[in-house]
């Protein structure tokens, strides 16, 4: 049988049995809509949780915390010192099969404080204790415009002895004891979305500050803060003399430390050497290992454990497992709906075959093979599945839209509240359509076999 | 010596029905030459329709041998048998078996749906030609419900002739028609036999159709009554 003839047969069936077919297609459409809606919800939530809150494709490993010095140790002025991660350890992590890249981090090994923010908040605010760290600028490459997040001393300005000698907002970068320094552009810094959220949801309301959205922060990029290195509310650094530098916010990044400011690695290494000594400059505080896929993360954690390193945060893995579990459960529900719908297709097609025994027999008499009769029935089911799938996908998309609208209107604002709770990647459309057609066809296989087995002689005789 | 259009040897057919088994055909031996118009006469339940279904390749549950144009039906696959039915056999039924959701011309072109080599335009032209010949050209767009019994049977005959078969198998073709309409259908069979040398096998219990045939076979209790085989 030619394809055109098959299409003609199916088209005629759709026209004359549309009510019966629509009834059986309803279940398939409902199952598809349920499946796609829940999968899109799971993917969307996972995208927010694992993309912005707890990135899953990277894991930050850190060395054991400094040992508790005990009461005697405190009295004697001693204290545990973090062991750090050596450059050799970084190389070993980079060589792990599941790791695509390793980005070491260097935390401040000295106290610091900051003051600024007039451009955004209307007046300066201060942070008596400023945590900070340094990262490989490549880690923030996707979040910051090229050339902004780099060590200013890569292209140092003219020699200077104080800030007055530097023009255009630059300051004099001069380590304690050095005869002269070099004029430096304000040191670029990035902040985390988490920090912005904390500020907006907790600090700003308490102090009557305006919320700092990403757009506002983006507009305010270029504002400078003054940072006091080597001195904070809690004390001074053991080495060096406190001095003041200028820093500039250049962007928001998931790679930035959750609490504090993040600078280019070379800058922090230089400051750590000045205020904490050579060891503080060479041993990293943690290392972010980028995995080739989310599935590799567990192997990287195990390998890190053998090197004495532990994950800084396992929430990503926990959330991933939780979201996957919930998605599997909801998909199971949708699967059950589809299976029940397939049985509805079976009933409808069985009735159609029974009702059309004489017609099938006539087709056999005029030259149809049993296979062609079966193919006709299955094709009709596939087309019903296609239309049911299209309706199901449309319904899922509309429901998602309504849910997003309701969430935007009715739910209170909360950290990381997304614009949409759903993700509809192209493959989800294909998956929904594929399942719809598959279950329709599966439901029609039994009736198709029965149709192919109709005894033409008996059917034409009316028995 | 030419190959007969139909030849059966030791043909038997038993219908299984739970504990009751009914013998519909018993050791039937017939031979129909190409171009013959054979009428199989017999009372109800004599096995006439079963014989036609077996010869037409619609019933494969028989014992013995059935050859159509020299091909043993028992050795053919389902697909080959379907191809044979489509290309060489036309069926005309007592109850017409028209598809009521289709128009007259769509009914006539139904066999073309299963013709892998057919072309749409040629098939529609052939259908129109047949409807013209059968006096139904102006009814091509009507549905079977709008036609009289005689017109429906003529549509069924046009459908049977669409793919230019060599053998026409008719099961009580006038059984549902009044006398005058039945007479016109019989005239049509005579014309087809005379002008196109079509091999026709018609089963009936009506003598008037038998009178148009070139040979009559009488069937009784599933057996050909050799003593009563006669030229018409």
PDB file of C-alpha atoms in Angstrom, chain A residues 1-2 5 8-9 12 16 358-359 361-372 455-457 459-461, chain B residues 53 58-59 78-79 82 85-86 91 93 97 99 101-102 106 110-111 113-120 159 163:
ATOM      1  CA  UNK A   1       0.000   0.000   0.000  1.00  0.00           C
ATOM      2  CA  UNK A   2       1.270   3.440  -0.894  1.00  0.00           C
ATOM      3  CA  UNK A   5      -3.389   5.558   0.314  1.00  0.00           C
ATOM      4  CA  UNK A   8      -6.314   8.709   2.815  1.00  0.00           C
ATOM      5  CA  UNK A   9      -7.623   5.802   4.893  1.00  0.00           C
ATOM      6  CA  UNK A  12     -11.331   9.178   6.421  1.00  0.00           C
ATOM      7  CA  UNK A  16     -16.036   9.581  10.606  1.00  0.00           C
ATOM      8  CA  UNK A 358     -17.121  -6.273   7.187  1.00  0.00           C
ATOM      9  CA  UNK A 359     -15.143  -3.269   5.966  1.00  0.00           C
ATOM     10  CA  UNK A 361     -12.994  -8.098   5.127  1.00  0.00           C
ATOM     11  CA  UNK A 362     -13.895  -6.097   2.033  1.00  0.00           C
ATOM     12  CA  UNK A 363     -10.424  -4.532   2.013  1.00  0.00           C
ATOM     13  CA  UNK A 364      -8.957  -8.014   2.265  1.00  0.00           C
ATOM     14  CA  UNK A 365     -11.138  -9.136  -0.635  1.00  0.00           C
ATOM     15  CA  UNK A 366      -9.963  -6.282  -2.856  1.00  0.00           C
ATOM     16  CA  UNK A 367      -6.290  -6.898  -2.208  1.00  0.00           C
ATOM     17  CA  UNK A 368      -5.251  -5.745   1.282  1.00  0.00           C
ATOM     18  CA  UNK A 369      -2.744  -7.932   3.113  1.00  0.00           C
ATOM     19  CA  UNK A 370      -3.102  -8.683   6.816  1.00  0.00           C
ATOM     20  CA  UNK A 371      -0.028  -6.502   7.407  1.00  0.00           C
ATOM     21  CA  UNK A 372      -1.626  -3.559   5.631  1.00  0.00           C
ATOM     22  CA  UNK A 455     -11.591 -13.899   8.777  1.00  0.00           C
ATOM     23  CA  UNK A 456     -12.796 -12.226   5.565  1.00  0.00           C
ATOM     24  CA  UNK A 457     -15.023 -15.098   4.518  1.00  0.00           C
ATOM     25  CA  UNK A 459     -17.056 -11.363   8.104  1.00  0.00           C
ATOM     26  CA  UNK A 460     -18.434 -10.923   4.583  1.00  0.00           C
ATOM     27  CA  UNK A 461     -20.987 -13.644   5.238  1.00  0.00           C
TER      28      UNK A 461
ATOM     29  CA  UNK B  53     -14.723 -17.986  -0.559  1.00  0.00           C
ATOM     30  CA  UNK B  58     -10.676 -15.634   1.355  1.00  0.00           C
ATOM     31  CA  UNK B  59     -10.984 -18.925   3.214  1.00  0.00           C
ATOM     32  CA  UNK B  78      -0.881 -14.075   2.716  1.00  0.00           C
ATOM     33  CA  UNK B  79       0.705 -11.192   0.804  1.00  0.00           C
ATOM     34  CA  UNK B  82      -3.800 -10.684  -1.385  1.00  0.00           C
ATOM     35  CA  UNK B  85      -7.078 -11.215  -5.243  1.00  0.00           C
ATOM     36  CA  UNK B  86      -6.382  -7.583  -5.993  1.00  0.00           C
ATOM     37  CA  UNK B  91     -15.954  -9.963  -5.958  1.00  0.00           C
ATOM     38  CA  UNK B  93     -21.672  -9.836  -2.953  1.00  0.00           C
ATOM     39  CA  UNK B  97     -20.710  -4.386   0.971  1.00  0.00           C
ATOM     40  CA  UNK B  99     -18.858   1.657   2.442  1.00  0.00           C
ATOM     41  CA  UNK B 101     -19.228   6.855   4.569  1.00  0.00           C
ATOM     42  CA  UNK B 102     -17.800   7.096   1.053  1.00  0.00           C
ATOM     43  CA  UNK B 106     -14.737   6.539  -3.671  1.00  0.00           C
ATOM     44  CA  UNK B 110     -11.407   1.380  -3.020  1.00  0.00           C
ATOM     45  CA  UNK B 111      -9.369  -1.487  -4.565  1.00  0.00           C
ATOM     46  CA  UNK B 113      -5.911   1.859  -2.200  1.00  0.00           C
ATOM     47  CA  UNK B 114      -4.172  -1.494  -2.050  1.00  0.00           C
ATOM     48  CA  UNK B 115      -2.624  -1.391  -5.502  1.00  0.00           C
ATOM     49  CA  UNK B 116       1.063  -0.622  -5.034  1.00  0.00           C
ATOM     50  CA  UNK B 117       1.494   0.164  -8.718  1.00  0.00           C
ATOM     51  CA  UNK B 118      -1.702   2.102  -9.370  1.00  0.00           C
ATOM     52  CA  UNK B 119      -1.822   5.794 -10.160  1.00  0.00           C
ATOM     53  CA  UNK B 120      -4.566   8.017  -8.808  1.00  0.00           C
ATOM     54  CA  UNK B 159     -15.688  -1.744  -7.897  1.00  0.00           C
ATOM     55  CA  UNK B 163      -8.521  -3.398 -11.620  1.00  0.00           C
TER      56      UNK B 163
END
